[in-house]
Amino acid sequence: MPASILFVCLGNICRSPLAEAAFRREAERVGLDVGLDSAGTAAWHAGKPPDERAIAAAHRNGIDIAHFRARQIAPEDFCQFDRIVALDADVLAELKRLRPPGSRAELSLLLDHVDGREGHGVSDPFYGGEEHFDRTWTDVVAGAKALAREMGAWN
Ligand code: 4NP
């Protein structure tokens, strides 16, 4: 069974779809076999495609995420995924609150995997502009590369 990772933000329309896309590209680049998905702690945008600014940011980097559909995290996710990676500290706190007793998923903050960025969140670009989405992309790529490197070292 390949390892599996769920990336989680608040709405699942900006940061976590970008994190999933960045990790998928990095995993392909380094030959890591991994199951990937993303979700939000909130249900507001369930069933919707990513924010068009997130779609555009991914597109600027050669990746199409228009087919992604948002969903809310569910209790089963804590049993089905090996790792659940939060995009910011509020999301991590909510994941700890939602985690069913005895669940197997290891929880972490994405930027905790990046040297020198420990404890930092990927800031929410929802109320920002295009440059904020580009910064989100830069952050999720840094997180994806660091996490993939760690996972490659374990395999
Ligand atoms: P995300 O961004 O958590 O990165 O998907 C947000 C998306 C929507 C909202 C907030 C953050 N919202 O308030 O609807």
mmCIF file of C-alpha atoms and ligand atoms in Angstrom:
data_model
loop_
_atom_site.group_PDB
_atom_site.id
_atom_site.type_symbol
_atom_site.label_atom_id
_atom_site.label_comp_id
_atom_site.label_asym_id
_atom_site.label_seq_id
_atom_site.Cartn_x
_atom_site.Cartn_y
_atom_site.Cartn_z
ATOM 1 C CA MET A 1 0.000 0.000 0.000
ATOM 2 C CA PRO A 2 1.471 3.377 -0.944
ATOM 3 C CA ALA A 3 1.610 6.070 1.740
ATOM 4 C CA SER A 4 -1.268 8.531 1.706
ATOM 5 C CA ILE A 5 -1.492 12.209 2.560
ATOM 6 C CA LEU A 6 -4.497 14.497 2.990
ATOM 7 C CA PHE A 7 -3.806 18.246 2.804
ATOM 8 C CA VAL A 8 -6.282 20.360 4.767
ATOM 9 C CA CYS A 9 -7.080 24.083 4.847
ATOM 10 C CA LEU A 10 -10.260 25.956 5.765
ATOM 11 C CA GLY A 11 -12.263 26.074 2.546
ATOM 12 C CA ASN A 12 -10.455 23.532 0.294
ATOM 13 C CA ILE A 13 -10.601 25.989 -2.599
ATOM 14 C CA CYS A 14 -7.278 27.860 -2.280
ATOM 15 C CA ARG A 15 -4.364 26.481 -0.258
ATOM 16 C CA SER A 16 -4.958 22.731 0.084
ATOM 17 C CA PRO A 17 -5.723 22.075 -3.618
ATOM 18 C CA LEU A 18 -2.501 23.936 -4.434
ATOM 19 C CA ALA A 19 -0.606 21.902 -1.811
ATOM 20 C CA GLU A 20 -1.991 18.658 -3.246
ATOM 21 C CA ALA A 21 -1.018 19.726 -6.780
ATOM 22 C CA ALA A 22 2.480 20.796 -5.701
ATOM 23 C CA PHE A 23 3.014 17.536 -3.837
ATOM 24 C CA ARG A 24 1.758 15.454 -6.780
ATOM 25 C CA ARG A 25 4.272 17.123 -9.076
ATOM 26 C CA GLU A 26 7.110 16.698 -6.578
ATOM 27 C CA ALA A 27 6.198 13.034 -5.945
ATOM 28 C CA GLU A 28 6.247 12.382 -9.691
ATOM 29 C CA ARG A 29 9.581 14.174 -9.990
ATOM 30 C CA VAL A 30 11.265 12.075 -7.286
ATOM 31 C CA GLY A 31 9.395 8.827 -7.992
ATOM 32 C CA LEU A 32 7.441 8.642 -4.723
ATOM 33 C CA ASP A 33 4.346 6.411 -4.802
ATOM 34 C CA VAL A 34 1.754 8.203 -2.702
ATOM 35 C CA GLY A 35 -2.035 8.608 -2.539
ATOM 36 C CA LEU A 36 -3.091 12.255 -2.314
ATOM 37 C CA ASP A 37 -6.229 14.235 -1.585
ATOM 38 C CA SER A 38 -7.256 17.526 0.009
ATOM 39 C CA ALA A 39 -10.161 18.726 2.150
ATOM 40 C CA GLY A 40 -11.393 21.690 4.181
ATOM 41 C CA THR A 41 -12.411 21.909 7.818
ATOM 42 C CA ALA A 42 -15.435 23.976 6.664
ATOM 43 C CA ALA A 43 -18.188 22.727 4.333
ATOM 44 C CA TRP A 44 -18.930 26.143 2.756
ATOM 45 C CA HIS A 45 -17.511 25.323 -0.671
ATOM 46 C CA ALA A 46 -18.172 21.557 -0.792
ATOM 47 C CA GLY A 47 -18.678 20.356 -4.366
ATOM 48 C CA LYS A 48 -17.180 23.542 -5.860
ATOM 49 C CA PRO A 49 -14.070 23.853 -8.021
ATOM 50 C CA PRO A 50 -11.083 25.746 -6.621
ATOM 51 C CA ASP A 51 -11.136 29.539 -6.438
ATOM 52 C CA GLU A 52 -10.426 30.869 -9.937
ATOM 53 C CA ARG A 53 -7.360 32.714 -8.591
ATOM 54 C CA ALA A 54 -5.970 29.388 -7.297
ATOM 55 C CA ILE A 55 -6.713 27.775 -10.670
ATOM 56 C CA ALA A 56 -4.842 30.665 -12.330
ATOM 57 C CA ALA A 57 -1.850 30.393 -9.967
ATOM 58 C CA ALA A 58 -1.548 26.657 -10.669
ATOM 59 C CA HIS A 59 -1.920 27.333 -14.378
ATOM 60 C CA ARG A 60 0.932 29.870 -14.270
ATOM 61 C CA ASN A 61 3.015 26.966 -13.004
ATOM 62 C CA GLY A 62 1.863 24.532 -15.662
ATOM 63 C CA ILE A 63 -0.681 22.595 -13.588
ATOM 64 C CA ASP A 64 -4.430 22.246 -14.128
ATOM 65 C CA ILE A 65 -6.469 22.003 -10.920
ATOM 66 C CA ALA A 66 -9.829 23.044 -12.435
ATOM 67 C CA HIS A 67 -11.192 19.502 -12.049
ATOM 68 C CA PHE A 68 -10.664 19.455 -8.254
ATOM 69 C CA ARG A 69 -13.841 19.546 -6.158
ATOM 70 C CA ALA A 70 -13.915 20.774 -2.577
ATOM 71 C CA ARG A 71 -15.029 18.556 0.268
ATOM 72 C CA GLN A 72 -15.169 18.748 4.035
ATOM 73 C CA ILE A 73 -12.913 16.490 6.083
ATOM 74 C CA ALA A 74 -14.771 13.462 7.504
ATOM 75 C CA PRO A 75 -14.041 11.242 10.539
ATOM 76 C CA GLU A 76 -13.049 8.328 8.228
ATOM 77 C CA ASP A 77 -10.201 10.448 6.837
ATOM 78 C CA PHE A 78 -8.368 10.067 10.153
ATOM 79 C CA CYS A 79 -8.306 6.287 9.604
ATOM 80 C CA GLN A 80 -7.800 6.235 5.848
ATOM 81 C CA PHE A 81 -4.789 8.557 5.548
ATOM 82 C CA ASP A 82 -1.308 7.988 6.997
ATOM 83 C CA ARG A 83 -0.709 11.709 7.269
ATOM 84 C CA ILE A 84 -2.979 14.709 7.491
ATOM 85 C CA VAL A 85 -1.116 17.942 6.802
ATOM 86 C CA ALA A 86 -2.617 21.255 7.942
ATOM 87 C CA LEU A 87 -1.923 24.453 6.040
ATOM 88 C CA ASP A 88 -2.045 26.671 9.151
ATOM 89 C CA ALA A 89 -2.112 26.467 12.934
ATOM 90 C CA ASP A 90 -5.875 27.102 13.269
ATOM 91 C CA VAL A 91 -6.563 24.197 10.925
ATOM 92 C CA LEU A 92 -4.119 21.993 12.865
ATOM 93 C CA ALA A 93 -5.910 22.842 16.127
ATOM 94 C CA GLU A 94 -9.266 21.989 14.537
ATOM 95 C CA LEU A 95 -7.875 18.672 13.233
ATOM 96 C CA LYS A 96 -6.704 17.799 16.745
ATOM 97 C CA ARG A 97 -10.195 18.570 18.038
ATOM 98 C CA LEU A 98 -11.904 16.488 15.301
ATOM 99 C CA ARG A 99 -9.525 13.526 15.483
ATOM 100 C CA PRO A 100 -11.420 10.405 16.644
ATOM 101 C CA PRO A 101 -9.754 8.501 19.499
ATOM 102 C CA GLY A 102 -7.339 5.849 18.242
ATOM 103 C CA SER A 103 -7.110 7.260 14.718
ATOM 104 C CA ARG A 104 -3.904 6.388 12.905
ATOM 105 C CA ALA A 105 -3.180 9.507 10.879
ATOM 106 C CA GLU A 106 -0.114 11.504 11.876
ATOM 107 C CA LEU A 107 -0.963 15.204 12.006
ATOM 108 C CA SER A 108 1.483 17.949 11.089
ATOM 109 C CA LEU A 109 1.760 21.549 9.934
ATOM 110 C CA LEU A 110 3.038 21.803 6.349
ATOM 111 C CA LEU A 111 5.754 24.380 7.021
ATOM 112 C CA ASP A 112 6.999 22.457 10.088
ATOM 113 C CA HIS A 113 8.687 20.231 7.488
ATOM 114 C CA VAL A 114 10.653 23.198 6.103
ATOM 115 C CA ASP A 115 13.879 24.165 7.887
ATOM 116 C CA GLY A 116 13.539 27.636 9.398
ATOM 117 C CA ARG A 117 9.772 27.879 8.800
ATOM 118 C CA GLU A 118 8.666 25.732 11.752
ATOM 119 C CA GLY A 119 5.435 26.930 13.344
ATOM 120 C CA HIS A 120 4.510 29.090 10.353
ATOM 121 C CA GLY A 121 1.218 28.775 8.519
ATOM 122 C CA VAL A 122 0.607 29.269 4.822
ATOM 123 C CA SER A 123 -1.352 32.499 5.050
ATOM 124 C CA ASP A 124 -4.893 32.543 3.709
ATOM 125 C CA PRO A 125 -4.909 34.189 0.253
ATOM 126 C CA PHE A 126 -8.716 34.339 -0.004
ATOM 127 C CA TYR A 127 -8.871 38.089 0.683
ATOM 128 C CA GLY A 128 -5.594 38.793 -1.116
ATOM 129 C CA GLY A 129 -4.593 39.394 -4.709
ATOM 130 C CA GLU A 130 -2.766 37.494 -7.391
ATOM 131 C CA GLU A 131 0.606 38.044 -5.699
ATOM 132 C CA HIS A 132 -0.744 36.432 -2.537
ATOM 133 C CA PHE A 133 -1.710 33.329 -4.545
ATOM 134 C CA ASP A 134 1.786 33.236 -6.049
ATOM 135 C CA ARG A 135 3.230 33.393 -2.518
ATOM 136 C CA THR A 136 0.894 30.555 -1.509
ATOM 137 C CA TRP A 137 2.267 28.539 -4.438
ATOM 138 C CA THR A 138 5.860 29.229 -3.370
ATOM 139 C CA ASP A 139 5.047 28.141 0.199
ATOM 140 C CA VAL A 140 3.259 24.934 -0.765
ATOM 141 C CA VAL A 141 6.091 23.981 -3.148
ATOM 142 C CA ALA A 142 8.624 24.469 -0.320
ATOM 143 C CA GLY A 143 6.446 22.319 1.972
ATOM 144 C CA ALA A 144 5.900 19.666 -0.681
ATOM 145 C CA LYS A 145 9.614 19.376 -1.473
ATOM 146 C CA ALA A 146 10.570 19.104 2.205
ATOM 147 C CA LEU A 147 7.851 16.568 3.019
ATOM 148 C CA ALA A 148 8.632 14.460 -0.061
ATOM 149 C CA ARG A 149 12.312 14.469 0.907
ATOM 150 C CA GLU A 150 11.417 13.254 4.422
ATOM 151 C CA MET A 151 9.152 10.549 3.038
ATOM 152 C CA GLY A 152 11.734 9.444 0.512
ATOM 153 C CA ALA A 153 14.230 9.054 3.346
ATOM 154 C CA TRP A 154 11.800 6.797 5.223
ATOM 155 C CA ASN A 155 11.084 4.540 2.237
HETATM 156 P P1 4NP B 1 -8.603 28.136 1.821
HETATM 157 O O1 4NP B 1 -9.082 29.651 1.676
HETATM 158 O O2 4NP B 1 -8.867 27.731 3.252
HETATM 159 O O3 4NP B 1 -7.162 28.207 1.507
HETATM 160 O O4 4NP B 1 -9.420 27.317 0.813
HETATM 161 C C1 4NP B 1 -10.345 30.116 2.037
HETATM 162 C C2 4NP B 1 -11.414 29.879 1.212
HETATM 163 C C3 4NP B 1 -12.660 30.383 1.538
HETATM 164 C C4 4NP B 1 -12.827 31.112 2.693
HETATM 165 C C5 4NP B 1 -11.743 31.343 3.535
HETATM 166 C C6 4NP B 1 -10.496 30.822 3.206
HETATM 167 N N1 4NP B 1 -14.093 31.659 3.005
HETATM 168 O O5 4NP B 1 -14.183 32.414 3.986
HETATM 169 O O6 4NP B 1 -15.078 31.350 2.304
#
